[in-house]
XYZ file of N, CA and C in Angstrom:
738
model
N -96.403 82.881 -146.387
C -96.746 84.232 -146.555
C -97.062 84.617 -144.808
N -96.555 84.793 -143.745
C -96.347 85.052 -143.023
C -97.132 85.159 -142.103
N -98.075 83.872 -141.123
C -99.157 83.639 -140.735
C -99.924 85.102 -139.352
N -100.615 85.354 -139.835
C -100.729 86.724 -139.006
C -101.720 86.412 -138.014
N -101.333 87.657 -137.149
C -101.194 87.576 -135.802
C -102.679 87.767 -135.274
N -103.699 87.798 -134.406
C -104.264 88.827 -133.908
C -103.934 89.873 -133.137
N -104.914 90.273 -133.093
C -104.127 91.766 -132.651
C -104.263 91.682 -131.691
N -103.872 93.178 -130.717
C -104.460 93.616 -129.254
C -106.046 93.015 -128.252
N -105.365 92.209 -126.746
C -107.193 92.822 -126.684
C -107.329 94.232 -126.263
N -109.132 94.040 -127.008
C -109.266 94.793 -126.310
C -110.654 95.574 -124.667
N -109.884 96.120 -124.440
C -110.861 96.343 -123.073
C -112.075 97.792 -123.008
N -113.026 96.688 -122.272
C -114.746 97.990 -122.397
C -115.306 98.225 -121.508
N -114.138 99.871 -120.656
C -114.653 99.723 -119.088
C -116.289 100.139 -118.854
N -116.457 99.126 -118.576
C -118.105 99.490 -118.281
C -118.494 100.669 -117.065
N -117.931 100.988 -116.054
C -117.926 101.786 -114.605
C -117.276 101.112 -113.699
N -116.886 102.101 -112.887
C -116.452 101.665 -111.506
C -118.209 100.887 -110.613
N -118.888 101.425 -110.889
C -120.044 101.003 -110.297
C -121.207 99.394 -110.310
N -120.657 99.648 -111.387
C -120.543 98.091 -111.861
C -119.773 96.465 -112.248
N -119.423 97.718 -110.490
C -119.089 95.747 -109.766
C -117.306 95.545 -110.073
N -117.549 96.849 -110.896
C -115.679 96.242 -111.071
C -114.942 95.401 -112.540
N -116.316 94.931 -113.604
C -116.893 94.408 -114.862
C -115.827 94.802 -115.747
N -114.656 93.913 -116.165
C -114.517 94.430 -117.263
C -114.852 93.687 -118.413
N -114.889 93.701 -119.355
C -115.225 93.167 -120.504
C -114.214 93.171 -122.200
N -113.635 91.394 -121.779
C -112.400 91.862 -122.863
C -112.991 90.736 -123.753
N -112.151 91.584 -125.282
C -112.634 90.752 -126.275
C -111.300 90.698 -127.796
N -111.176 89.479 -128.358
C -109.835 89.470 -128.747
C -110.175 89.990 -130.622
N -109.636 90.517 -130.587
C -109.149 90.452 -132.417
C -108.975 89.561 -133.153
N -110.030 89.630 -134.277
C -109.636 88.501 -134.749
C -109.542 88.448 -136.601
N -109.334 88.476 -137.535
C -109.062 88.818 -138.343
C -110.321 90.171 -139.367
N -111.361 89.926 -139.137
C -112.521 90.282 -139.093
C -113.098 91.895 -138.541
N -111.784 91.852 -137.576
C -112.090 92.714 -136.577
C -113.862 92.826 -135.038
N -112.725 93.681 -134.166
C -114.542 94.108 -133.336
C -114.088 95.122 -133.218
N -115.819 95.320 -132.500
C -116.480 96.791 -132.730
C -116.855 97.164 -131.057
N -117.000 97.931 -130.511
C -117.563 98.316 -129.228
C -119.103 97.737 -129.330
N -119.517 98.638 -131.052
C -120.709 98.867 -131.178
C -121.348 97.834 -130.870
N -121.350 96.711 -131.786
C -122.259 95.822 -131.902
C -122.063 94.915 -130.031
N -121.096 94.930 -129.059
C -121.439 94.979 -127.986
C -122.644 95.396 -127.230
N -121.391 96.887 -127.373
C -122.767 98.011 -127.125
C -125.026 97.494 -127.282
N -124.497 96.743 -128.675
C -126.410 96.656 -128.818
C -126.766 95.183 -127.754
N -125.571 94.633 -127.462
C -126.409 93.008 -127.746
C -126.459 93.127 -126.153
N -125.637 94.616 -125.137
C -126.465 94.625 -123.894
C -127.760 94.789 -123.849
N -127.133 96.050 -124.906
C -129.267 96.977 -125.425
C -129.999 95.849 -125.052
N -129.825 95.494 -125.912
C -130.849 94.256 -125.599
C -130.801 93.435 -125.069
N -130.119 93.118 -124.736
C -130.684 92.361 -123.081
C -130.722 92.662 -122.151
N -130.959 94.007 -121.213
C -131.483 94.813 -121.220
C -129.876 95.225 -119.098
N -128.425 94.151 -119.778
C -128.035 95.264 -118.579
C -127.773 96.847 -119.874
N -127.229 97.351 -120.447
C -126.961 98.863 -121.030
C -127.347 98.524 -120.363
N -128.722 99.437 -119.771
C -128.895 100.494 -119.048
C -129.067 100.353 -117.215
N -129.388 99.518 -116.704
C -129.110 98.084 -115.590
C -127.012 99.109 -115.563
N -126.231 98.931 -116.543
C -124.587 99.478 -116.002
C -125.277 101.043 -116.343
N -125.912 101.344 -117.435
C -126.200 103.363 -116.800
C -126.011 103.700 -115.440
N -127.227 103.184 -115.273
C -128.159 103.092 -114.343
C -126.951 103.891 -112.957
N -125.933 102.170 -113.147
C -124.989 102.500 -112.061
C -123.988 103.037 -111.700
N -124.184 103.451 -113.093
C -122.919 105.302 -113.312
C -122.909 106.127 -112.530
N -125.146 106.461 -112.462
C -125.214 107.296 -112.189
C -125.186 107.038 -111.173
N -125.567 106.102 -109.612
C -125.796 106.030 -108.657
C -124.328 105.911 -107.791
N -122.979 105.423 -108.794
C -122.530 105.879 -108.310
C -121.557 107.350 -108.020
N -121.256 107.801 -109.440
C -120.557 109.382 -109.442
C -121.915 109.915 -108.527
N -123.035 110.254 -108.635
C -123.927 111.458 -107.620
C -123.652 110.384 -106.118
N -122.789 110.003 -105.257
C -122.568 109.171 -104.511
C -121.205 109.126 -104.241
N -120.684 109.644 -105.375
C -118.741 110.358 -105.110
C -118.614 111.237 -105.152
N -119.456 111.950 -105.368
C -120.073 113.490 -105.265
C -120.107 114.025 -104.313
N -121.718 112.804 -103.517
C -121.670 113.662 -102.697
C -121.081 113.650 -101.508
N -120.777 112.346 -100.824
C -119.977 112.132 -100.504
C -118.758 112.481 -100.206
N -117.817 113.540 -101.195
C -117.019 114.133 -101.601
C -116.796 114.777 -101.012
N -118.259 116.068 -101.162
C -118.647 117.333 -101.152
C -118.223 116.844 -99.416
N -118.937 116.093 -99.013
C -119.287 116.484 -97.245
C -118.012 115.775 -96.527
N -117.061 115.604 -96.859
C -116.039 115.726 -96.853
C -114.065 116.212 -96.856
N -115.026 116.888 -99.025
C -114.032 117.947 -98.852
C -114.585 119.322 -98.240
N -116.071 119.079 -97.865
C -116.431 120.619 -97.626
C -115.857 121.787 -98.870
N -116.057 121.237 -100.084
C -116.056 121.773 -100.630
C -113.809 122.739 -101.595
N -112.955 121.798 -100.467
C -111.697 122.433 -100.656
C -110.841 122.217 -101.970
N -109.435 122.291 -101.605
C -108.697 122.588 -102.978
C -108.441 121.273 -103.993
N -108.499 119.246 -102.762
C -109.147 118.679 -102.647
C -109.882 117.928 -103.681
N -110.914 118.342 -103.335
C -112.703 118.493 -103.790
C -112.059 118.693 -105.057
N -112.419 119.233 -105.598
C -112.066 120.329 -107.013
C -110.834 119.298 -107.808
N -110.331 119.392 -107.580
C -109.125 118.762 -107.772
C -109.925 116.833 -108.223
N -110.368 116.555 -107.027
C -110.964 114.895 -107.492
C -111.718 115.309 -108.235
N -113.318 116.283 -108.201
C -114.303 116.004 -109.652
C -113.408 116.883 -111.205
N -112.355 116.752 -110.632
C -111.767 117.323 -112.379
C -111.418 116.490 -113.149
N -110.507 114.765 -111.758
C -110.297 113.674 -112.733
C -111.867 113.551 -112.852
N -112.344 113.807 -112.467
C -113.730 112.339 -113.706
C -114.427 112.838 -113.889
N -114.108 114.541 -114.044
C -115.224 115.211 -114.633
C -115.682 114.309 -115.853
N -115.213 114.002 -117.086
C -115.646 113.037 -118.420
C -116.500 112.093 -117.686
N -116.414 111.016 -116.062
C -117.568 110.759 -116.480
C -119.191 110.859 -115.646
N -118.566 112.165 -114.822
C -119.308 113.117 -114.693
C -120.374 113.687 -115.509
N -119.848 113.626 -116.620
C -120.876 114.553 -117.898
C -120.771 113.024 -117.682
N -120.652 111.918 -118.453
C -121.779 110.765 -118.867
C -122.879 110.614 -118.039
N -122.529 110.604 -116.849
C -123.665 110.435 -115.488
C -124.710 111.354 -115.729
N -124.448 112.462 -116.713
C -126.210 112.807 -116.544
C -125.741 112.529 -117.753
N -125.515 112.314 -119.034
C -126.008 112.043 -120.169
C -127.469 110.759 -120.161
N -126.609 109.629 -119.121
C -127.027 108.300 -118.835
C -128.259 109.256 -118.032
N -128.367 109.450 -117.103
C -129.811 109.984 -116.587
C -130.779 110.526 -116.662
N -130.878 111.695 -118.833
C -131.091 111.940 -118.895
C -132.113 111.533 -119.378
N -131.345 110.163 -119.863
C -130.911 108.685 -120.784
C -132.925 107.895 -120.934
N -131.755 107.293 -119.024
C -133.065 106.797 -118.421
C -134.065 107.639 -118.323
N -134.354 108.634 -118.301
C -135.520 109.656 -117.231
C -135.357 108.991 -115.483
N -135.046 110.199 -115.253
C -135.014 109.408 -113.838
C -134.004 111.075 -113.260
N -135.606 111.282 -112.090
C -134.857 112.273 -111.392
C -133.408 112.865 -111.022
N -132.694 111.465 -110.867
C -131.673 111.594 -109.414
C -130.988 112.455 -110.981
N -130.790 113.104 -111.886
C -130.764 113.903 -112.678
C -130.343 115.301 -112.111
N -131.791 116.004 -111.343
C -131.888 116.946 -110.789
C -131.439 116.725 -109.507
N -130.786 115.979 -108.943
C -129.713 115.790 -107.885
C -128.066 115.825 -107.682
N -128.287 115.101 -109.424
C -126.749 115.124 -109.674
C -126.073 116.742 -110.133
N -126.844 117.376 -110.886
C -127.397 118.277 -111.170
C -127.063 120.000 -109.824
N -127.002 119.640 -108.891
C -128.243 120.178 -107.613
C -125.940 120.057 -106.845
N -126.008 118.779 -106.760
C -124.382 118.386 -106.546
C -123.380 118.660 -107.263
N -123.140 118.813 -108.039
C -122.395 119.133 -109.908
C -122.273 120.404 -109.020
N -123.176 121.618 -109.191
C -123.130 122.969 -109.247
C -122.119 123.822 -109.311
N -121.556 123.095 -107.351
C -120.376 124.306 -106.768
C -119.465 124.490 -107.228
N -119.193 123.018 -108.004
C -117.953 122.451 -109.417
C -117.704 123.753 -109.939
N -118.575 122.928 -110.364
C -119.001 124.244 -111.899
C -118.878 125.639 -111.807
N -118.662 125.874 -110.782
C -118.814 127.473 -110.448
C -118.078 127.819 -109.512
N -116.573 127.113 -109.383
C -115.830 127.450 -109.172
C -114.744 126.676 -109.492
N -114.924 126.481 -110.511
C -114.617 126.226 -112.085
C -114.613 127.011 -113.021
N -115.392 128.407 -112.829
C -116.420 128.877 -113.365
C -116.689 127.877 -115.072
N -117.307 126.776 -115.156
C -117.680 125.989 -115.596
C -118.859 127.057 -116.196
N -119.793 128.144 -116.045
C -120.839 128.429 -115.552
C -121.797 128.639 -117.003
N -120.790 128.190 -118.377
C -122.185 128.061 -119.318
C -122.528 126.436 -119.302
N -121.983 125.962 -118.840
C -121.630 124.190 -119.104
C -122.935 123.988 -118.072
N -123.021 124.244 -116.549
C -123.429 123.882 -115.105
C -125.042 124.684 -115.467
N -124.831 125.259 -115.844
C -126.324 126.249 -116.634
C -127.262 125.736 -117.026
N -126.700 125.002 -118.311
C -127.649 124.145 -119.570
C -127.315 123.244 -118.863
N -126.386 122.212 -118.292
C -127.263 120.812 -117.062
C -128.663 121.253 -116.673
N -128.010 122.754 -115.505
C -129.813 122.574 -114.803
C -130.476 123.099 -115.586
N -130.862 123.956 -116.769
C -131.964 124.329 -117.836
C -132.401 122.412 -118.002
N -131.826 121.591 -119.165
C -132.232 120.721 -119.292
C -132.399 120.212 -118.298
N -132.257 119.609 -117.520
C -132.388 119.048 -116.150
C -133.996 119.158 -115.449
N -134.039 119.962 -115.079
C -135.369 120.937 -114.614
C -136.662 120.730 -116.090
N -136.275 120.219 -117.498
C -137.152 121.205 -118.522
C -137.118 119.312 -118.826
N -136.568 118.629 -118.575
C -136.769 116.877 -118.318
C -137.436 116.053 -117.520
N -137.933 117.157 -115.939
C -138.500 116.327 -114.815
C -139.708 117.830 -114.527
N -140.570 118.145 -114.773
C -140.879 119.126 -114.406
C -142.335 118.764 -112.928
N -142.147 117.465 -112.841
C -143.815 116.744 -112.314
C -142.236 116.675 -110.948
N -140.538 116.929 -111.634
C -140.749 116.330 -109.654
C -140.987 116.722 -108.933
N -140.504 116.489 -107.736
C -141.088 116.829 -105.709
C -140.629 118.897 -105.951
N -140.962 119.582 -104.810
C -139.851 120.531 -104.944
C -138.946 120.481 -104.133
N -138.601 119.871 -103.245
C -137.163 119.863 -102.968
C -136.307 119.251 -103.939
N -136.065 118.676 -105.014
C -135.722 118.202 -105.921
C -135.294 119.072 -106.501
N -135.291 120.187 -106.986
C -136.023 120.756 -108.382
C -135.289 123.130 -107.723
N -135.913 122.722 -106.220
C -135.718 124.067 -105.988
C -134.091 123.920 -105.927
N -133.029 122.846 -105.172
C -131.669 123.125 -105.116
C -131.033 123.587 -107.009
N -131.456 123.281 -108.134
C -130.525 123.348 -109.049
C -131.088 124.807 -109.528
N -132.131 125.079 -109.013
C -132.761 127.032 -109.746
C -132.247 128.245 -108.232
N -131.575 128.082 -107.448
C -130.903 128.556 -107.114
C -129.538 128.757 -106.707
N -129.224 127.807 -107.527
C -127.977 127.413 -108.010
C -128.059 127.618 -110.232
N -129.115 127.432 -110.617
C -129.274 128.176 -112.039
C -129.267 129.601 -112.169
N -129.462 130.130 -110.782
C -129.748 131.751 -111.391
C -128.839 131.589 -110.969
N -127.915 132.210 -110.561
C -126.673 132.960 -109.746
C -126.202 133.267 -110.676
N -126.444 131.268 -111.788
C -124.835 131.271 -112.605
C -125.279 131.644 -113.933
N -126.991 132.042 -114.159
C -127.513 133.240 -115.298
C -127.377 134.586 -115.061
N -127.004 134.653 -113.740
C -126.371 136.693 -113.209
C -124.803 136.482 -113.862
N -124.299 135.965 -113.062
C -122.711 135.773 -113.637
C -121.770 136.114 -114.231
N -122.669 135.436 -115.555
C -123.060 135.299 -116.634
C -123.520 135.953 -117.744
N -124.668 137.171 -116.733
C -125.236 139.013 -117.496
C -126.388 138.689 -118.182
N -126.608 136.910 -117.907
C -128.216 136.050 -118.644
C -129.693 137.012 -117.571
N -129.489 137.888 -117.595
C -130.614 138.435 -116.382
C -131.548 137.790 -116.451
N -131.880 137.934 -117.446
C -133.735 137.097 -118.397
C -133.981 135.802 -117.838
N -132.475 135.229 -117.784
C -133.040 133.931 -117.500
C -132.950 133.681 -116.004
N -131.472 134.411 -115.510
C -131.589 134.213 -113.402
C -133.489 134.300 -112.503
N -134.021 135.412 -113.785
C -134.870 136.075 -113.472
C -136.690 135.590 -113.521
N -136.106 134.593 -114.106
C -137.863 133.442 -115.049
C -136.992 132.184 -113.790
N -135.498 132.085 -113.689
C -135.661 131.215 -112.532
C -135.861 131.073 -111.136
N -135.441 132.843 -110.679
C -135.667 133.111 -109.893
C -137.817 132.993 -109.441
N -138.253 133.853 -110.565
C -138.876 133.698 -110.397
C -140.574 132.525 -110.088
N -139.823 131.433 -110.844
C -140.101 130.183 -110.481
C -139.730 129.109 -109.508
N -138.789 129.173 -108.908
C -138.203 128.761 -107.640
C -139.755 129.568 -106.333
N -139.660 131.156 -106.406
C -140.653 131.460 -105.271
C -142.469 130.940 -105.660
N -142.776 131.338 -107.584
C -143.939 130.095 -107.200
C -144.126 128.138 -106.675
N -142.735 127.595 -106.460
C -143.187 126.247 -106.190
C -142.321 126.650 -104.854
N -141.712 127.104 -104.431
C -142.298 127.193 -102.565
C -143.449 128.024 -101.779
N -144.148 128.685 -102.557
C -145.152 129.266 -102.624
C -145.942 128.139 -102.140
N -146.290 127.658 -103.300
C -147.199 126.466 -104.090
C -147.127 125.809 -102.479
N -146.114 124.800 -102.310
C -145.390 124.164 -100.899
C -145.360 124.129 -99.546
N -146.016 125.791 -99.202
C -146.109 126.339 -98.475
C -144.705 126.399 -97.865
N -143.786 126.746 -97.949
C -142.483 127.090 -97.763
C -141.903 128.130 -97.435
N -142.006 128.430 -96.311
C -141.785 130.747 -96.571
C -140.071 130.697 -96.059
N -139.398 129.708 -95.628
C -138.020 129.998 -95.977
C -136.766 130.098 -97.372
N -137.481 129.519 -98.043
C -137.633 129.191 -100.261
C -138.280 130.618 -99.940
N -139.828 130.566 -100.426
C -139.139 131.543 -100.614
C -138.663 133.719 -100.664
N -138.643 133.296 -99.379
C -137.479 134.421 -98.717
C -136.279 134.077 -100.138
N -136.290 133.264 -99.658
C -133.775 133.205 -100.596
C -135.042 133.002 -102.149
N -136.045 132.871 -102.327
C -136.338 133.653 -103.856
C -136.843 134.776 -103.683
N -137.071 135.598 -102.867
C -136.887 136.839 -103.443
C -135.826 137.907 -103.009
N -134.961 136.486 -101.760
C -133.871 137.158 -101.919
C -132.898 138.060 -103.750
N -133.003 136.414 -104.452
C -132.506 136.004 -105.443
C -132.746 137.291 -106.715
N -134.792 137.275 -107.122
C -135.208 138.704 -107.071
C -134.638 139.908 -106.727
N -133.837 140.071 -105.553
C -133.428 141.551 -105.315
C -132.651 141.852 -105.596
N -131.809 141.345 -106.147
C -130.050 140.771 -106.463
C -130.328 140.690 -107.646
N -131.402 140.464 -109.122
C -130.967 140.515 -110.301
C -132.194 142.370 -110.167
N -132.759 142.426 -109.977
C -133.380 143.253 -110.392
C -132.360 144.700 -109.106
N -131.795 144.603 -108.506
C -130.743 145.228 -108.427
C -129.463 145.165 -109.224
N -128.895 144.358 -109.858
C -128.186 144.681 -110.971
C -128.742 144.644 -112.330
N -130.722 145.222 -112.522
C -130.700 144.851 -113.696
C -130.437 146.440 -113.805
N -130.579 146.977 -112.000
C -129.775 149.184 -112.488
C -132.203 149.351 -111.781
N -133.015 147.522 -111.692
C -134.794 147.899 -111.727
C -134.253 147.661 -109.814
N -134.024 149.158 -109.566
C -133.964 149.529 -108.403
C -134.972 150.447 -107.392
N -135.912 150.763 -108.121
C -136.855 150.838 -107.291
C -137.947 149.062 -106.530
N -137.926 148.578 -107.733
C -138.406 146.977 -107.345
C -137.003 146.210 -106.569
N -135.489 146.235 -106.309
C -134.828 145.757 -105.534
C -135.254 146.586 -103.818
N -135.888 148.049 -104.216
C -135.731 148.098 -102.945
C -136.965 148.336 -102.198
N -138.296 148.033 -103.365
C -139.256 147.441 -102.582
C -139.426 146.248 -102.241
N -138.515 145.270 -103.372
C -138.007 143.628 -102.338
C -137.127 142.893 -100.964
N -136.363 144.271 -101.202
C -135.658 144.658 -99.580
C -136.569 144.966 -98.122
N -137.237 146.011 -99.031
C -138.487 146.455 -97.574
C -138.772 145.474 -97.173
N -139.661 144.218 -97.896
C -140.522 143.409 -98.161
C -139.362 142.102 -96.926
N -138.699 142.185 -97.363
C -137.668 140.899 -96.479
C -137.307 140.792 -94.932
N -137.420 142.967 -95.763
C -136.832 142.892 -93.753
C -137.951 143.628 -92.562
N -138.969 143.854 -93.514
C -140.495 143.448 -92.739
C -140.920 142.851 -91.796
N -141.000 143.225 -90.565
C -142.328 141.739 -89.356
C -142.927 140.747 -90.024
N -142.236 139.907 -89.978
C -143.444 138.247 -90.472
C -142.974 138.094 -92.036
N -141.897 139.120 -92.148
C -142.116 138.968 -93.390
C -140.681 136.929 -93.307
N -141.275 136.711 -95.058
C -140.273 135.112 -95.238
C -138.959 135.041 -94.606
N -138.713 134.132 -94.019
C -136.904 134.608 -93.463
C -136.305 134.995 -95.137
N -135.613 133.475 -94.954
C -134.340 133.301 -96.792
C -133.754 132.891 -95.515
N -133.205 134.034 -96.263
C -131.675 133.932 -96.936
C -131.531 135.524 -95.693
N -130.266 135.112 -94.423
C -129.846 136.693 -93.071
C -129.816 137.396 -93.365
N -130.599 138.711 -93.135
C -130.406 139.898 -94.021
C -128.864 140.262 -93.739
N -128.244 139.948 -93.264
C -126.758 140.407 -93.532
C -125.939 139.672 -94.639
N -126.662 138.919 -94.910
C -125.582 137.904 -96.211
C -127.232 138.525 -97.577
N -127.626 138.901 -96.989
C -128.831 139.432 -98.104
C -127.848 140.863 -99.023
N -127.611 141.739 -97.654
C -126.781 143.422 -98.201
C -125.450 143.294 -98.719
N -125.232 141.587 -97.831
C -123.881 141.472 -99.133
C -123.985 140.814 -100.511
N -125.290 140.053 -100.909
C -124.784 139.864 -102.012
C -125.351 141.231 -102.821
N -126.004 141.831 -102.744
C -127.108 143.116 -103.023
C -126.229 144.271 -103.692
N -125.482 144.183 -102.598
C -123.408 145.530 -103.356
C -122.420 144.664 -103.505
N -122.682 142.915 -103.959
C -121.919 142.429 -104.273
C -120.319 141.930 -104.009
N -120.401 141.928 -102.942
C -119.157 141.468 -101.647
C -120.020 140.073 -100.898
N -120.717 139.643 -101.291
C -121.443 138.334 -101.507
C -120.894 136.898 -102.404
N -120.336 137.210 -103.122
C -119.699 137.063 -104.035
C -120.908 137.168 -105.474
N -122.032 137.656 -105.545
C -122.825 138.512 -106.691
C -122.814 139.300 -107.480
N -122.805 139.227 -108.740
C -122.453 140.574 -110.044
C -123.682 142.100 -109.303
N -123.405 143.146 -109.632
C -124.231 144.290 -109.041
C -123.965 144.825 -107.467
N -124.280 145.902 -107.268
C -124.066 147.447 -105.861
C -125.196 147.793 -105.488
N -125.503 147.891 -104.344
C -126.401 148.311 -103.715
C -126.614 150.185 -104.517
N -128.347 150.714 -105.145
C -128.047 151.714 -105.172
C -127.434 152.276 -104.246
N -127.005 153.520 -104.493
C -127.258 154.874 -102.922
C -128.530 155.704 -103.508
N -128.827 156.331 -103.012
C -130.548 157.522 -102.396
C -130.487 158.089 -104.119
N -129.480 159.144 -104.355
C -129.047 159.199 -105.641
C -129.789 158.933 -106.243
N -128.666 157.619 -106.815
C -128.819 156.704 -108.029
C -129.896 156.424 -107.993
N -131.073 155.413 -106.533
C -131.793 155.290 -106.941
C -133.558 156.554 -107.302
N -133.263 157.913 -106.987
C -133.974 158.522 -107.223
C -133.659 159.187 -109.739
N -132.864 158.207 -109.520
C -132.306 159.010 -110.744
C -132.663 158.087 -112.137
N -132.739 156.418 -110.953
C -133.074 155.760 -112.017
C -134.680 154.293 -112.025
N -134.470 154.872 -110.433
C -135.847 153.824 -110.102
C -136.753 154.100 -111.213
N -137.023 155.049 -112.350
C -137.828 154.132 -113.892
C -137.119 153.727 -114.186
């Protein structure tokens, strides 16, 4: 009888963030299960540490790449190549119950928008917000802005309005005038897109009044409301407001 030869080596990659460590094991007649290794690492506490380092590594990777690439085509391609690793980082951050998940969805939001991963992006943002309701306002408001815009672009006007309203309340509680203005701007765009023109006009007047929350510059508000700033919808004419104000 021929002598049974051992199978090929199995390399289990633990993540670039874990000091480049790889774990190797050889097949033997009884076989080798990666699940066994994961169970041992879990029991020792190493698995949680490995996953935390994975989250830290890819959060920093996305941040530095965004700053260096300024959301260029090269930046998008680099994030494309690591998309599965970012998905794993989001999964791990959720399992570890760390507010780093909020930071991760905020930094990945422009990538999801540019690559039209709007459904995935919105789902990830809502999951992160639901998991960390007591996180500091500065961690929650950026994902809220992006989430409201993503919902708006998908035609989910109810979700877009709910997120923008929650953002407004959060900024009001923190006494952040600019943030309140930004939330009012989002609510105005949602109202315009929804055909609630009287509400949209009232919000525009509030933002334009002396002493109002600053938020987004007036020129940007007009562009966004009319659809020229990358948001759906257009600013109605006076006749349209009269016809549809109710």
